[in-house]
Amino acid sequence: MRFFLSGAGYARKISFGYAKPALKIALLILAIGVSSCSSVPLTESGSLSSYSKLGSVEGRSNKSRTFLDTAALATATSVAITPTRLSPLAYSRIHDAGNDRLVSNALDRALCVDLSDKYRVVGPGEPADITVKAVITDIVPTSKTAAGLSTVATLGTSVVLPVGVPRLPIGLGGLAVEAEAIDGNGIQRAAIVWSRGANSITNGARVSEVGDAYSLASSFAAQFSEMLVKGRKPSGLDLSLPSGHKLKSQLGGKPKNAACEAFGRAPGIAGALAGVVGAPPSWTDNPSKH
């Protein structure tokens, strides 16, 4: 196996001809995985009160169209979260009972925790400056067979290599969501149409048809919350450290706002360990108990 690196007027040949077979396999999978991700198209399901103010499509694997009324949101201090629902298309992708609730609840829980950075989250029926509504418009199922093979490959190679090889770039899932924030007069103050496919580097394989959708639910929540909390378009990459309350919640602790208890607590360390071995998220997260 050879790679050529071009520089200022020269080319350098790097040969891995004598590399161990396991290392060759790791390098090959890494090279493929870097550019491998599933694709999820942006759709308009009709769930938003308006699409007319949405901007043009931004991003590639992580695509979105957004609208943000920064001035109106600057004075808002409280938020209510309407439980996320699935569109008929998204629901038709689910075959295992309870997985629809698993993904929607994970999205709501992440939204509640992220929005707590700025807002006081109130319970159902309580007055709020803005109300957030989200609809999962599509789910690309994760191949449980491919996820199982990826987990075996990753854990197996970690025995002979310093790190396990990335996930196999096959059978990747994805998620598409629409959401908006409306004020007390029913006026849309923020909106997003969003989709993202899993990739073989940053999204670990979990043996579940919603393994990737479950993981990507928190990615969506982070980006939409960034719009509402920071008053700016989602960056898609947030390198800032999580707040103290957010870190506590991610570890399964008590949330900052009591209203977030309606969505249960994060699986914490148990959930993280389950993810490492590719276990279905339902093993450690059971929204039916919330």
XYZ file of C-alpha atoms in Angstrom:
290
model
C 0.000 0.000 0.000
C 1.538 3.355 -1.020
C 0.571 6.995 -0.477
C 1.997 10.015 -2.316
C 2.254 13.362 -0.569
C 2.866 16.333 -2.840
C 4.728 19.341 -1.569
C 6.602 22.370 -2.885
C 8.080 20.929 -6.038
C 8.520 17.362 -4.817
C 6.625 14.202 -4.148
C 7.300 11.808 -1.299
C 6.340 8.154 -1.490
C 5.366 6.458 1.727
C 5.161 2.703 1.572
C 3.258 0.503 3.952
C 4.355 -2.628 2.138
C 5.844 -4.100 5.253
C 3.082 -3.012 7.605
C 1.331 -5.691 9.579
C -1.887 -6.953 7.937
C -4.004 -5.536 10.767
C -2.471 -2.093 10.269
C -3.113 -2.259 6.533
C -6.761 -3.042 7.179
C -7.017 -0.175 9.680
C -5.499 2.299 7.231
C -7.785 1.142 4.437
C -10.941 1.445 6.540
C -9.829 4.833 7.841
C -9.255 6.094 4.299
C -12.721 4.940 3.241
C -14.419 6.085 6.427
C -13.210 9.657 6.267
C -15.438 10.337 3.256
C -18.234 7.910 4.042
C -21.550 8.971 5.482
C -25.193 8.403 4.763
C -27.205 11.045 2.954
C -30.546 12.342 4.175
C -32.419 14.861 1.974
C -34.073 17.962 3.382
C -37.842 17.757 3.212
C -40.841 19.967 3.946
C -43.468 17.962 5.768
C -45.845 20.866 6.343
C -45.347 20.809 10.111
C -43.964 24.362 10.331
C -46.311 27.332 10.520
C -44.273 28.957 7.726
C -41.410 28.061 5.404
C -41.254 31.406 3.611
C -38.516 32.925 5.783
C -36.123 29.996 5.674
C -32.760 30.725 4.089
C -30.937 28.707 1.462
C -29.524 25.252 2.114
C -26.251 25.218 4.026
C -23.915 22.310 4.662
C -23.371 18.961 2.955
C -23.707 15.879 5.128
C -25.203 18.152 7.790
C -27.751 20.216 5.870
C -30.093 22.906 7.130
C -32.268 25.869 6.223
C -32.869 28.332 9.030
C -34.735 31.443 10.091
C -33.946 33.456 13.203
C -35.554 36.596 14.659
C -32.687 37.564 16.946
C -34.260 40.747 18.294
C -37.487 39.024 19.331
C -35.667 36.153 21.040
C -33.325 38.467 22.966
C -36.035 39.323 25.506
C -37.395 35.790 25.956
C -36.582 34.134 29.273
C -38.885 31.098 29.427
C -39.616 28.229 27.060
C -42.097 25.373 26.821
C -41.292 22.191 24.891
C -44.057 20.409 23.029
C -43.262 16.672 22.863
C -41.689 15.773 19.539
C -43.731 13.629 17.181
C -42.891 11.602 14.070
C -44.266 12.264 10.611
C -46.031 9.354 8.856
C -42.910 8.823 6.713
C -40.566 8.685 9.707
C -42.921 6.397 11.601
C -43.082 3.996 8.646
C -39.319 3.453 8.942
C -39.675 2.012 12.452
C -40.286 -1.709 12.850
C -39.287 -2.412 16.449
C -41.852 -1.356 19.044
C -40.915 1.614 21.166
C -38.104 2.914 18.975
C -40.164 5.896 17.849
C -40.590 6.997 21.455
C -36.913 6.308 22.158
C -35.702 8.752 19.503
C -38.303 11.487 20.072
C -37.750 11.441 23.831
C -33.965 11.605 23.398
C -34.451 14.678 21.212
C -36.762 16.372 23.743
C -34.453 15.595 26.654
C -31.455 17.041 24.821
C -33.442 20.145 23.849
C -34.554 20.659 27.443
C -31.025 20.397 28.827
C -29.459 22.575 26.107
C -32.113 25.302 26.311
C -31.594 25.453 30.080
C -28.341 27.312 29.386
C -30.468 30.442 28.911
C -34.141 29.737 29.513
C -36.342 28.677 32.366
C -38.088 25.593 31.028
C -41.705 25.339 32.137
C -44.076 22.388 32.244
C -47.149 21.731 30.090
C -49.878 24.349 30.417
C -47.634 26.963 32.038
C -47.160 30.314 30.273
C -43.898 30.759 28.372
C -42.315 33.438 26.199
C -41.683 30.913 23.432
C -42.841 27.392 22.659
C -40.632 24.928 20.801
C -42.211 22.330 18.527
C -40.284 19.659 16.615
C -41.253 16.939 14.161
C -38.990 14.099 13.054
C -39.668 14.062 9.328
C -37.514 11.107 8.296
C -35.350 8.350 9.733
C -32.819 6.369 7.746
C -32.633 3.056 9.614
C -29.275 1.722 10.742
C -28.418 -1.749 9.467
C -28.218 -3.893 12.589
C -26.113 -6.476 10.740
C -23.570 -3.905 9.578
C -23.507 -2.304 13.024
C -22.800 -5.689 14.596
C -19.947 -6.375 12.189
C -18.524 -2.903 12.834
C -18.586 -3.420 16.574
C -16.790 -6.763 16.270
C -14.179 -5.229 13.950
C -13.592 -2.234 16.189
C -13.330 -4.198 19.414
C -11.285 -6.935 17.773
C -8.665 -4.674 16.229
C -8.332 -2.674 19.450
C -6.669 -5.776 20.882
C -3.818 -5.697 18.349
C -3.742 -1.978 17.494
C -3.382 1.104 19.728
C -6.962 2.030 18.806
C -9.804 0.173 17.145
C -10.507 0.770 13.465
C -13.353 3.154 12.614
C -16.826 1.907 11.947
C -17.410 0.128 8.659
C -18.836 2.674 6.174
C -21.909 0.599 5.347
C -25.461 0.494 6.692
C -25.264 4.002 8.150
C -28.464 5.676 9.362
C -29.674 9.245 9.482
C -32.235 11.710 10.761
C -34.278 14.656 9.459
C -36.114 17.128 11.690
C -38.168 20.301 11.400
C -38.622 22.617 14.365
C -39.753 26.107 15.209
C -40.082 28.467 18.143
C -43.256 30.548 18.312
C -44.089 33.345 20.719
C -47.227 33.868 22.801
C -49.007 35.421 19.820
C -48.301 32.448 17.580
C -45.638 34.281 15.572
C -42.718 32.210 14.328
C -39.461 33.549 15.798
C -37.083 30.781 14.748
C -37.273 27.760 12.484
C -35.056 25.074 11.058
C -35.292 22.282 8.501
C -32.393 19.943 9.246
C -30.984 16.605 8.142
C -27.836 14.678 8.875
C -26.432 11.284 8.008
C -24.203 9.292 10.313
C -20.535 8.888 9.414
C -18.114 6.113 10.188
C -15.726 8.258 12.235
C -17.761 10.220 14.786
C -20.879 8.045 15.070
C -20.319 4.731 16.834
C -22.204 1.674 15.628
C -25.104 0.441 17.755
C -27.084 -2.701 16.936
C -30.469 -1.018 16.577
C -32.515 0.247 13.657
C -32.492 3.682 15.334
C -28.913 3.500 16.603
C -27.822 6.463 14.493
C -31.088 8.393 14.710
C -30.884 8.186 18.516
C -27.362 9.613 18.490
C -28.154 12.307 15.920
C -31.175 13.500 17.926
C -28.811 15.213 20.365
C -26.840 16.706 17.461
C -30.005 18.333 16.145
C -30.954 19.573 19.619
C -27.529 21.152 20.060
C -27.761 23.067 16.789
C -31.321 24.313 17.203
C -30.638 25.262 20.824
C -27.577 27.196 19.710
C -29.845 29.344 17.563
C -32.187 30.121 20.444
C -29.599 30.466 23.214
C -26.850 32.335 21.369
C -28.982 34.104 18.771
C -27.004 32.894 15.788
C -27.149 30.313 13.045
C -25.972 26.852 14.043
C -22.275 26.349 13.418
C -22.438 22.567 13.147
C -19.253 22.344 15.207
C -19.190 23.501 18.810
C -15.782 23.278 20.490
C -16.865 25.045 23.685
C -16.930 23.161 26.969
C -20.394 22.170 28.236
C -21.819 24.124 31.157
C -21.741 22.563 34.607
C -25.450 21.743 34.644
C -25.243 20.216 31.159
C -22.334 17.984 32.109
C -24.199 16.885 35.223
C -27.290 16.059 33.169
C -25.261 14.135 30.589
C -23.916 11.974 33.400
C -27.463 11.160 34.487
C -27.769 13.769 37.223
C -30.668 16.017 38.179
C -31.465 18.598 35.456
C -31.316 22.332 36.086
C -35.032 22.767 35.376
C -37.491 20.396 37.036
C -39.633 20.366 33.887
C -36.884 18.376 32.144
C -37.611 15.427 34.417
C -40.613 14.735 32.162
C -38.146 13.377 29.586
C -36.204 11.276 32.069
C -32.514 11.435 32.816
C -29.698 10.549 30.454
C -28.308 6.999 30.763
C -24.977 8.513 31.825
C -21.973 6.221 32.239
C -24.057 3.085 31.692
C -25.246 4.480 28.380
C -21.700 5.413 27.351
C -20.430 1.919 28.105
C -23.337 0.386 26.200
C -22.414 2.541 23.225
C -18.804 1.344 23.318
C -19.871 -2.286 22.928
C -22.540 -1.432 20.331
C -25.541 -2.266 22.510
C -28.956 -0.890 21.485
C -29.809 2.397 23.245
C -32.979 0.743 24.573
C -30.828 -1.319 26.936
C -30.051 1.705 29.089
C -32.674 4.279 28.079
C -36.335 3.390 28.590
C -38.623 6.371 27.897
C -41.732 4.359 28.760
C -40.729 4.651 32.425
C -40.641 8.444 32.322
